[in-house]
Coordinates of C-alpha atoms in Angstrom, one line a residue:
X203 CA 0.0 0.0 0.0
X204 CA 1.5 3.0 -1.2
X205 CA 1.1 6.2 1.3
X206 CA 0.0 9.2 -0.1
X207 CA -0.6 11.2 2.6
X208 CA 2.1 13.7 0.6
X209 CA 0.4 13.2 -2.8
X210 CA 3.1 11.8 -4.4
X211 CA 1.6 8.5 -5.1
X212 CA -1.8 6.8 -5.8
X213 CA -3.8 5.6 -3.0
X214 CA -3.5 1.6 -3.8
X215 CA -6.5 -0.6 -3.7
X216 CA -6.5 -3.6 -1.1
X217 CA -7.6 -7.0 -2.5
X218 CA -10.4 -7.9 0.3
X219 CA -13.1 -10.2 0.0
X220 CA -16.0 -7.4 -0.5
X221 CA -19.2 -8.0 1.3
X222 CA -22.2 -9.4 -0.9
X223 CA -24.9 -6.8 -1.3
X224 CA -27.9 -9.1 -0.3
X225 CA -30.2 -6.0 0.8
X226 CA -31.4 -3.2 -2.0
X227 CA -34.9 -3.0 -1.5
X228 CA -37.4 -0.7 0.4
X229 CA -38.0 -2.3 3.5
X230 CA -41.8 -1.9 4.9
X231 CA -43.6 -3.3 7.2
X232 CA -40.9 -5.9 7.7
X233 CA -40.6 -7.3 4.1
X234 CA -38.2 -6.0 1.7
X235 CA -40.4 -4.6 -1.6
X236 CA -39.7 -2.5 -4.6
X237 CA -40.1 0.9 -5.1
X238 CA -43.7 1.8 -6.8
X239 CA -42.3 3.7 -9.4
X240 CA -39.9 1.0 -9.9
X241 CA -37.5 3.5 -10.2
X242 CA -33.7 3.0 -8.6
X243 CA -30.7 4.3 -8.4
X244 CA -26.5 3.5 -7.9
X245 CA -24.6 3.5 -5.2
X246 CA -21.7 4.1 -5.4
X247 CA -17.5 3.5 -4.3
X248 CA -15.9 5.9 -2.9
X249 CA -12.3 4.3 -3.3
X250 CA -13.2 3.9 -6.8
X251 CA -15.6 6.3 -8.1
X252 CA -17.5 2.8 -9.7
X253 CA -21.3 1.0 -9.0
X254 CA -21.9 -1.1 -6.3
X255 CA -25.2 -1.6 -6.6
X256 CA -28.5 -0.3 -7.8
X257 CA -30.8 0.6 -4.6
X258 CA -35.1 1.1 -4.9
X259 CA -36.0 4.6 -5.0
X260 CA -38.4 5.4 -2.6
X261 CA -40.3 8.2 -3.4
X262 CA -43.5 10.5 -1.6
X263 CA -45.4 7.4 -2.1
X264 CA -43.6 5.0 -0.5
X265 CA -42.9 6.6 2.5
X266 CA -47.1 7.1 2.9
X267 CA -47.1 3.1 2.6
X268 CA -44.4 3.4 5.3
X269 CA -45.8 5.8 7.8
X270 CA -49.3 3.5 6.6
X271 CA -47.1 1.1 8.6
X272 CA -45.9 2.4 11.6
X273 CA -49.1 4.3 12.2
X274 CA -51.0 0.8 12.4
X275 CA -48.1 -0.7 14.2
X276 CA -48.1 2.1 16.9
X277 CA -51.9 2.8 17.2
X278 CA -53.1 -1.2 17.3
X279 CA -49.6 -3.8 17.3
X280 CA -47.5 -5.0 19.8
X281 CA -44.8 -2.7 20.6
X282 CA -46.2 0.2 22.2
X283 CA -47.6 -2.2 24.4
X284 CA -45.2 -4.2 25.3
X285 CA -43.8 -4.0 28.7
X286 CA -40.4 -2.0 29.1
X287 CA -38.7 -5.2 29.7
X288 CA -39.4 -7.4 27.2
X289 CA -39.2 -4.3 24.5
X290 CA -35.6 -4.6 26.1
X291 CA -35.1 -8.4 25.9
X292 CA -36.2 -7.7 22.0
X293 CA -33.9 -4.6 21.5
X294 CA -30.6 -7.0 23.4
X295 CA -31.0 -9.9 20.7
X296 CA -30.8 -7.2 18.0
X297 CA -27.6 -5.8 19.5
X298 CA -26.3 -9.6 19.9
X299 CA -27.3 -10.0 15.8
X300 CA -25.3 -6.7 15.0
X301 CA -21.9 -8.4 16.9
X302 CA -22.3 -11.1 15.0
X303 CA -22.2 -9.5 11.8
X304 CA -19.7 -6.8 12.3
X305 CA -17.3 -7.4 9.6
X306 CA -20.2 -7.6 7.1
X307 CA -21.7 -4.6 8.6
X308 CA -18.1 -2.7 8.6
X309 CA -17.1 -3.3 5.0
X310 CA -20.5 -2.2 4.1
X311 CA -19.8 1.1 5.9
X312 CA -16.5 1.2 3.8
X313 CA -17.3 0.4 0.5
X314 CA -20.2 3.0 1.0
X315 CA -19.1 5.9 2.6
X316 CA -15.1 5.4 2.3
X317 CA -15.0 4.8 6.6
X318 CA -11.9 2.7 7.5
X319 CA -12.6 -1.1 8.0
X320 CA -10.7 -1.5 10.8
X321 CA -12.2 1.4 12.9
X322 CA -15.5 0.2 11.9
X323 CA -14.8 -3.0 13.3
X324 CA -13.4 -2.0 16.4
X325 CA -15.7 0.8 17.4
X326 CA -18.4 1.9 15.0
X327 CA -20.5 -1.7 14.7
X328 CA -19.7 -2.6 18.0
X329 CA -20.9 1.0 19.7
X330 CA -24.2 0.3 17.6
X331 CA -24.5 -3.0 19.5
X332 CA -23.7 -0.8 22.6
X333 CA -26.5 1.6 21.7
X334 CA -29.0 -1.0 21.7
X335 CA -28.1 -2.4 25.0
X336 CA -28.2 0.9 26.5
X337 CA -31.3 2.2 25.8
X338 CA -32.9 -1.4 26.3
X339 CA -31.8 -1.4 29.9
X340 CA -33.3 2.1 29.6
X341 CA -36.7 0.7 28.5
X342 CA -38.4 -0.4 31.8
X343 CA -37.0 2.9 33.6
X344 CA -39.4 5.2 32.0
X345 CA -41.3 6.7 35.0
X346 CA -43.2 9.5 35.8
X347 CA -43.8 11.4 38.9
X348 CA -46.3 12.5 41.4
X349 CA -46.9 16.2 41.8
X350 CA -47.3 17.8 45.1
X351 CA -50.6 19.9 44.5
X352 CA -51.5 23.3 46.1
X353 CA -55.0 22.5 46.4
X354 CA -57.0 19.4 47.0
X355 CA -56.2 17.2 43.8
X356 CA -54.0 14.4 43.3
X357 CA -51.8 14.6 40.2
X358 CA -49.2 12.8 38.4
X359 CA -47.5 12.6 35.0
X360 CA -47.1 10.1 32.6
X361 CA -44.3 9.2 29.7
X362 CA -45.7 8.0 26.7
X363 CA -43.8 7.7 23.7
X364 CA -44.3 10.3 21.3
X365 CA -46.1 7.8 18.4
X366 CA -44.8 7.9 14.4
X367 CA -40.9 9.2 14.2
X368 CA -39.2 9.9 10.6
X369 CA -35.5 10.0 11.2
X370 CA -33.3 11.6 8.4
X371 CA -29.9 10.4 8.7
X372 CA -26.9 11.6 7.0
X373 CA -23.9 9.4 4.9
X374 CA -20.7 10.3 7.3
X375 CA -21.4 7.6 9.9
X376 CA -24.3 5.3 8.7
X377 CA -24.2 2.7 11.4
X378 CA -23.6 5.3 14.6
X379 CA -26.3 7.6 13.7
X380 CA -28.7 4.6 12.4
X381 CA -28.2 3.2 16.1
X382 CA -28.2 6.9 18.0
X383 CA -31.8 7.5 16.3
X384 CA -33.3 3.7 16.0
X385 CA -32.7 2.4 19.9
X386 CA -33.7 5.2 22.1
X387 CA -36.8 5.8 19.7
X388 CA -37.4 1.8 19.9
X389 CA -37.5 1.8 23.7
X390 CA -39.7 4.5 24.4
X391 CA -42.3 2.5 21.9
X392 CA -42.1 4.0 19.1
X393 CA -42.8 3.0 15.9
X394 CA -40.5 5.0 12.6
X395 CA -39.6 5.2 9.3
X396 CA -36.1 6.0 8.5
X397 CA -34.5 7.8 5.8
X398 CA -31.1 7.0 5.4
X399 CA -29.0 9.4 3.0
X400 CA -28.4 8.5 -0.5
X401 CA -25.0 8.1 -0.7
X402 CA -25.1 5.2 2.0
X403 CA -28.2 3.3 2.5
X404 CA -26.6 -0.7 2.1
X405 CA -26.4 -0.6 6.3
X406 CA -29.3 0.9 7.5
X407 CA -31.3 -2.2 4.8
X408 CA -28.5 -4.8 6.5
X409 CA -29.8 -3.4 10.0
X410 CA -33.4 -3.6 9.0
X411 CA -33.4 -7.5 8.4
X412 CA -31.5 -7.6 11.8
X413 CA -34.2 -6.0 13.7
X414 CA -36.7 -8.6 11.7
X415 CA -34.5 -11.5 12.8
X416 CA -34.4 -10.2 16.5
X417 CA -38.1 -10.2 16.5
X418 CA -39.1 -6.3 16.3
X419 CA -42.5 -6.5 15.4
X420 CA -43.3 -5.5 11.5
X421 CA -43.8 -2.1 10.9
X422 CA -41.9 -1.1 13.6
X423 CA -38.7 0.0 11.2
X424 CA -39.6 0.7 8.0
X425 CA -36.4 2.1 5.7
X426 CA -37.3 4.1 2.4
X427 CA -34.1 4.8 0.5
X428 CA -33.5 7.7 -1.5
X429 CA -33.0 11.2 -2.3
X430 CA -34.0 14.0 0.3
X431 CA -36.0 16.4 -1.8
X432 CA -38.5 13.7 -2.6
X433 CA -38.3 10.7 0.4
X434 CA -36.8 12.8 3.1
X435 CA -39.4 15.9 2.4
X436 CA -42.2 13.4 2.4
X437 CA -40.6 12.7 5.7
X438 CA -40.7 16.0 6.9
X439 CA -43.9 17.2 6.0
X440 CA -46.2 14.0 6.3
X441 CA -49.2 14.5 8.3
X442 CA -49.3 11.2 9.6
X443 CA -45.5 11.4 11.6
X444 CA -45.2 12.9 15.3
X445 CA -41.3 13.7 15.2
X446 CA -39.0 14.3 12.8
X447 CA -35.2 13.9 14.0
X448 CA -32.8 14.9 11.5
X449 CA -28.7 15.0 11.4
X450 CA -27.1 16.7 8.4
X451 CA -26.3 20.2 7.5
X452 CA -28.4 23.8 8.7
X453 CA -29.3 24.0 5.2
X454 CA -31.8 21.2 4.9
X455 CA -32.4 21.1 8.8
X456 CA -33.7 24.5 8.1
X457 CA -36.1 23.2 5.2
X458 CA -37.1 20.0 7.7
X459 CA -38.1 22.0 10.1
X460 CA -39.9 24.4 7.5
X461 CA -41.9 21.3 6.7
X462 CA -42.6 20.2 10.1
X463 CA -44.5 24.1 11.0
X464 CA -46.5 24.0 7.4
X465 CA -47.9 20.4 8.0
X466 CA -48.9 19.1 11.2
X467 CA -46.6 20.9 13.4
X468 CA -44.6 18.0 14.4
X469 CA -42.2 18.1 17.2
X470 CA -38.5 18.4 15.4
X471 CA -34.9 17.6 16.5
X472 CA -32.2 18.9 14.9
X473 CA -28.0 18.1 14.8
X474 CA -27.0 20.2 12.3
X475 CA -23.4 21.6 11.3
X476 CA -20.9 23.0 12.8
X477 CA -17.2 25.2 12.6
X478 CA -16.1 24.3 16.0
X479 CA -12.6 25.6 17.5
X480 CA -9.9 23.7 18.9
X481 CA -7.8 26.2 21.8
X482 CA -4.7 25.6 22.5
X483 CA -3.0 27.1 24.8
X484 CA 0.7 28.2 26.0
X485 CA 1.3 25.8 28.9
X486 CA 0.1 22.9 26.7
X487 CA 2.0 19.7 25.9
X488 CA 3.3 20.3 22.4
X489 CA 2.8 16.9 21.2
X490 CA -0.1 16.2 23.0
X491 CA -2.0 19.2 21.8
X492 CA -0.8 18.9 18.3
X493 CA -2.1 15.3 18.2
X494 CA -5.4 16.0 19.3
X495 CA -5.7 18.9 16.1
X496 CA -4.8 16.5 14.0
X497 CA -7.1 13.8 15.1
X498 CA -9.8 16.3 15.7
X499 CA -9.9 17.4 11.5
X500 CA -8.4 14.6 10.1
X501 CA -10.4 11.8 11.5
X502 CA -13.1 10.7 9.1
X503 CA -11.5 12.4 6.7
X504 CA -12.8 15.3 8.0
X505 CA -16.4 14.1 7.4
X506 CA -17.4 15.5 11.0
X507 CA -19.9 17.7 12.4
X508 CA -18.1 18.5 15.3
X509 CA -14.4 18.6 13.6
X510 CA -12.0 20.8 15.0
X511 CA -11.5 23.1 11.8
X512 CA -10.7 26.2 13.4
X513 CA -7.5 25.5 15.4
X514 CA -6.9 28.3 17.8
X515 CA -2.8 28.4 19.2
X516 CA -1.3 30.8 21.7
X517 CA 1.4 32.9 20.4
X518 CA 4.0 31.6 22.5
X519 CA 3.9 27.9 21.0
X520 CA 2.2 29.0 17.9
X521 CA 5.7 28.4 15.3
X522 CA 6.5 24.8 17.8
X523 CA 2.9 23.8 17.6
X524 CA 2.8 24.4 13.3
X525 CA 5.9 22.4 12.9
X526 CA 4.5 19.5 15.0
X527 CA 1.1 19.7 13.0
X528 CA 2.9 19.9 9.8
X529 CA 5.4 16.8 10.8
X530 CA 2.5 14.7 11.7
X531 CA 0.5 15.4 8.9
X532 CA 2.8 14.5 6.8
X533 CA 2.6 10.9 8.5
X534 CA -1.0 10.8 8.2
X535 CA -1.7 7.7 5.3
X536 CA -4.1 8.3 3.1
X537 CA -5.4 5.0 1.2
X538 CA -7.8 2.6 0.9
X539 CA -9.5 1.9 4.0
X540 CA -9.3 -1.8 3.6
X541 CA -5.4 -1.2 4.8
X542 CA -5.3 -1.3 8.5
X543 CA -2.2 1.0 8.5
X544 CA -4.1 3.8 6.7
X545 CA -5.8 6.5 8.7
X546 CA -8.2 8.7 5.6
X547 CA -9.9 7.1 3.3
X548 CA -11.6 9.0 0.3
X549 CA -14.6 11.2 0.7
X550 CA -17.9 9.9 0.3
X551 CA -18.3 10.9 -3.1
X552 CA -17.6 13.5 -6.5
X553 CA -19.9 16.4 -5.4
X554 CA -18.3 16.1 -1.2
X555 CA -14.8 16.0 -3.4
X556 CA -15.0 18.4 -5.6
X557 CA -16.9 20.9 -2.6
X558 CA -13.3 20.4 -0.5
X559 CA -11.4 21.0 -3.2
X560 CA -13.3 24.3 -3.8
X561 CA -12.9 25.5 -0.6
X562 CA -9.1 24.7 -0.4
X563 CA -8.9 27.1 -3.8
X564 CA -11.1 30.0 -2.1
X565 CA -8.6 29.5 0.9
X566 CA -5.6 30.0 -1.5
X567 CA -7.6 32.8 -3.3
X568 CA -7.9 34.8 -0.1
X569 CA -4.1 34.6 1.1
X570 CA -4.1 31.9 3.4
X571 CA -1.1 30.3 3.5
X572 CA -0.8 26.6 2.7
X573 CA 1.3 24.1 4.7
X574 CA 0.9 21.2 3.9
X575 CA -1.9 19.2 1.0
X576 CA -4.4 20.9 -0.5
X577 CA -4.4 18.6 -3.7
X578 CA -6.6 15.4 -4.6
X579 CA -4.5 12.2 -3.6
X580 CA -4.0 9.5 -6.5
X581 CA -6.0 9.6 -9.7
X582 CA -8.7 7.2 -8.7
X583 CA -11.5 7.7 -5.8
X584 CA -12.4 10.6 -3.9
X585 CA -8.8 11.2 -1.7
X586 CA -8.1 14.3 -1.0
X587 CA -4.5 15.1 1.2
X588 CA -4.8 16.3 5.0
X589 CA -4.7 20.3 4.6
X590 CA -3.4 22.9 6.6
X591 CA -3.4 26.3 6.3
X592 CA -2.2 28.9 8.0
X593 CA -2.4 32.9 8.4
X594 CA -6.1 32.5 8.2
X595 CA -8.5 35.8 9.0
X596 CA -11.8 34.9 10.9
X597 CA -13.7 36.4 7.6
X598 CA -12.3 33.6 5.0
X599 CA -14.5 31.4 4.1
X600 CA -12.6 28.6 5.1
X601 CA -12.6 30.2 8.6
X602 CA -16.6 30.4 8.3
X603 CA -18.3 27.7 6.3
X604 CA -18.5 23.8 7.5
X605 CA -16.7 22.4 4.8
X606 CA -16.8 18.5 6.2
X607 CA -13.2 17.8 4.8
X608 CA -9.6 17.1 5.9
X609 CA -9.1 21.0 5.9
X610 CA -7.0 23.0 9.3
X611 CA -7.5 26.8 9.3
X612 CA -4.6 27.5 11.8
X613 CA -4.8 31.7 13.7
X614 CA -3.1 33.1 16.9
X615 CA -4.0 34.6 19.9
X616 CA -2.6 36.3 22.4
X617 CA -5.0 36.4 25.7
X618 CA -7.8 34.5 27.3
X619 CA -10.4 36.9 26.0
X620 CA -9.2 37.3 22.7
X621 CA -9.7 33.3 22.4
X622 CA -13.3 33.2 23.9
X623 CA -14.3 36.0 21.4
X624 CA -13.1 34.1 18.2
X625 CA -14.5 30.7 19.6
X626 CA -17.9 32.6 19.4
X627 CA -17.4 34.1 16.2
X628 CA -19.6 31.7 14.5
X629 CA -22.9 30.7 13.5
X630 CA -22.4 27.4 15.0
X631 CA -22.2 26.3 18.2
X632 CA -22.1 22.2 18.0
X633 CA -18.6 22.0 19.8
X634 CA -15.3 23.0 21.0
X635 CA -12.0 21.7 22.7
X636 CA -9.5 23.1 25.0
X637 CA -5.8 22.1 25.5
X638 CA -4.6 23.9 28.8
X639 CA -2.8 22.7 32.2
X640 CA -4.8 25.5 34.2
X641 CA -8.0 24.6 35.6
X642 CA -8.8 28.3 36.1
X643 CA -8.3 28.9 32.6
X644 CA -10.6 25.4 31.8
X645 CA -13.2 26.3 34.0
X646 CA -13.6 30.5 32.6
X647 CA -13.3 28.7 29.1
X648 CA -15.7 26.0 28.7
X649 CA -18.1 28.5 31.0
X650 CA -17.9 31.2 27.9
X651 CA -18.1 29.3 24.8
X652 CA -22.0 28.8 23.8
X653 CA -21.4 25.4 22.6
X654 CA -23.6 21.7 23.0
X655 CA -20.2 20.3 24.2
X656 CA -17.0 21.2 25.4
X657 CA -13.9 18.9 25.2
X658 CA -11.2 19.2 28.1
X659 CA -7.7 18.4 27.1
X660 CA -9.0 15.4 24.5
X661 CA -11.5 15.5 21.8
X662 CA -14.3 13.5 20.0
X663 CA -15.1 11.9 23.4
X664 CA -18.1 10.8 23.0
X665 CA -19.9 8.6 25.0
X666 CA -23.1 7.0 25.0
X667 CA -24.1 8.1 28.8
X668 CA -23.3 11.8 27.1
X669 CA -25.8 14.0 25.8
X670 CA -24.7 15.3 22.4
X671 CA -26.2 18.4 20.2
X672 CA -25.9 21.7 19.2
X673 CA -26.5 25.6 19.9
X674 CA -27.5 28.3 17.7
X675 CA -27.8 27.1 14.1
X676 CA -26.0 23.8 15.1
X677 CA -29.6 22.7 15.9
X678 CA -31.3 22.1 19.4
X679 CA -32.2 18.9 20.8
X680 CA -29.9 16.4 21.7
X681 CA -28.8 12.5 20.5
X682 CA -26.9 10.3 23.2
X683 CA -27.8 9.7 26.8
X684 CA -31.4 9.7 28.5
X685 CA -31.8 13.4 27.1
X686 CA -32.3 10.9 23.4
X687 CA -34.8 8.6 25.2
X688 CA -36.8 11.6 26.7
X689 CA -37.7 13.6 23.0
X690 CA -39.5 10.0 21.6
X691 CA -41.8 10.6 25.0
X692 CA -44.4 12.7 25.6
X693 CA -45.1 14.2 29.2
X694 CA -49.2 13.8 30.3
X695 CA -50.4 15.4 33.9
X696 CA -53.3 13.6 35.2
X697 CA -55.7 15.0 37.8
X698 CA -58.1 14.2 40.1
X699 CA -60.2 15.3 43.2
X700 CA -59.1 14.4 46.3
X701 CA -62.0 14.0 49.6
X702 CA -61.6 14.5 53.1
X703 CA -57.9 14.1 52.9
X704 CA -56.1 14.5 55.7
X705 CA -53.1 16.2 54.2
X706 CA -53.2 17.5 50.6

């Protein structure tokens, strides 16, 4: 395997056995079934730029059958019903049935959205499975609570999951956010139809016929594939769905929840984008700090929502820090992500590509100074070299817009202040990290920053028992953690009289 990571050679393709694509269907009430147009479309190979398969494309119709579905499946089957436990006992096989199948599961991942094989293996597929076993344990711990009443009535409240949910999923991790949305939305008793995006729908059908084989009753998870302005805006704005919970970009979470208010005023959750900054400051561990920026913008390719892309450095290890970043970049592999030794594979597809690749040219356009990349890798597949730049102004694009690639934009600071005021100079507020040895400085920081999360000396640590989502345009609601199990429920206050109590 040739490294590439300085663009001097062509990202080599692995021989590995590749997965059999047994799944390209529509899957509705728990049988896989063809589009009723008939109509389909490719999928495609990232390392390649060549047809994997041809996938149904749902369309406004088939998502009616779908919701048609889960409506009957919420309002007169099983599941709703069901006690917490044994929702739970159900939810536990399917977690067993994804472990089993984790190297089919991971390679799908890969050949579909360009993830690396090995990571996939050792922590997407298997925090899927961990997903599912949380929020099962999580299903017969739904309680309400009795209200102390000012007057002589007894009252309590009762959680009661929301009904019909349309999740909207999006292509950069298509087995974590399949998993983040399905199992906390599965123990609360709710019924769904999921849209997972185009560019990566061969998992969330592979997880589908899991759930079937685990015993979820049918209709539970229906999965329309296909393109957002026809399936996912049925989504959106069908009359017959109670939440909408979408993860993508502010753009179209903007237009989902647009489509929620015009039809039935559906309750929406949004993760949406983000430009969040990575501060580093002077008493920092050089190689310590520099290896979280890299890992924090590199990692997935860059394909992250909450990627460090604005690196923020002290002055007084700015020029020891950029030398570090630069010499570690430089070791960063880029390949095929069947290699175990590579660390980027390609982007998800031509239009993310050739979107980086603009970018990187507006950066150079403006008079930022490039470090290191900033050049497609190979001439085959969608690789693009880790990218730093620095000298970047906080009103370059690059120092603005998400652009969801392998892109640093590198700027100094001098004081505390300074660095609190460019961490808020944003539209997005999904995360942020801080590199200091001063808890004073830790505590004042993380305090100041309007940001859904706030990374202490490490990054990307997320955790399932960790609420995750975004301020301002970043979205509200939150994925992860009982904060995800409490927006499938709805909160009802019963009354009634009280006689000749002694006490009220």
């Amino acid at each position: 395997m040739a490294d590439s990571s300085n663009g001097s050679s062509e990202p080599a393709l692995i021989k590995f056995k590749l997965p059999t694509i047994k799944f390209t269907k529509l899957f509705i009430n728990g049988e896989f079934v063809d589009s009723l147009s008939g109509k389909s479309f490719e999928t495609i190979d990232p390392r390649t730029g060549e047809l994997i398969a041809r996938v149904a494309e749902g369309d406004k119709e088939d998502v009616d059958l779908a919701v048609k579905a889960a409506r009957h499946a919420f309002d007169n089957g099983p599941w709703p019903r069901l006690s917490g436990f044994e929702r739970g006992r159900i939810m536990m096989k399917f977690a067993d049935l994804i472990d089993e199948h984790v190297e089919e599961l991971a390679a799908l991942d890969t050949i579909n959205a360009g993830k690396l094989f090995s990571f996939g293996k050792a922590v997407d597929i298997p925090l899927a499975a961990h997903d599912f076993r949380y929020y099962a344990g999580a299903a017969d711990k739904i309680h309400g609570e009795v209200l102390k009443m000012s007057r002589e009535l007894h009252g309590y409240t009762l959680r009661e999951p929301i009904g019909v949910v349309g999740h909207i999923i999006p292509w950069n991790y298509p087995s974590s956010m399949f998993s983040m949305k399905v199992a906390p939305s599965l123990a609360a008793g709710c019924t769904m139809v999921l849209k997972p995006a185009e560019q990566t729908p061969l998992s969330a059908l592979y997880y589908a016929h899991l759930a079937k084989l685990a015993g979820i009753p049918d209709g539970v998870l229906n999965v329309v594939t296909g393109f957002g302005p026809t399936a996912g805006a049925a989504v959106a704005s069908h009359m017959d769905i109670d939440e909408v919970s979408f993860t993508g970009s502010t753009e179209v979470g903007r237009v989902v929840m647009q489509a929620a208010a015009t039809s039935n005023l559906k309750a929406v959750s949004l993760e949406l984008g983000g430009k969040s900054p990575l501060i580093i400051f002077d008493d920092a561990d050089i190689d310590k700090a520099s290896q979280l920026a890299i890992i924090g913008i590199f990692h997935n390719k860059g394909e992250i929502c909450a990627a460090s892309s604005r690196v923020y450095v002290q002055e007084g290890i700015y020029d020891e820090l950029v030398k570090k970043l630069v010499e570690k970049a430089k070791a960063w592999k880029v390949g095929d992500p069947f290699d175990p030794t590579v660390r980027h594979g390609p982007q998800v597809d031509k239009t993310q590509f050739e979107k980086v690749l603009s970018y990187i040219e507006h950066g150079k356009r403006e008079g930022a100074s490039l470090l290191i990349g900033g050049k497609p890798s190979g001439d085959k597949g969608y690789y693009i070299e880790p990218t730093i730049f620095a000298d970047v102004k906080e009103d370059m694009l690059i120092a603005k817009d998400e652009i969801f690639g392998p892109v640093m934009s590198l700027m100094k600071f001098k004081t505390v202040e300074e660095a609190i005021k460019c961490a808020n100079n944003t539209r997005y507020g999904l995360a942020a990290g801080i590199v200091t040895q001063n808890l004073d400085v830790a505590n004042t920081v993380s305090r100041s920053i309007r940001a859904g999360t706030i990374w202490i000396n490490c990054y990307f640590a997320f955790d399932i028992d960790c609420p995750f989502g975004g301020y301002k345009m970043s979205g509200f609601g939150r994925d992860l953690g009982m904060e995800a199990l409490h927006k499938y429920l709805q909160v009802k206050s019963v009354v009634t009289p009280i006689y000749n109590s002694p006490w009220l």
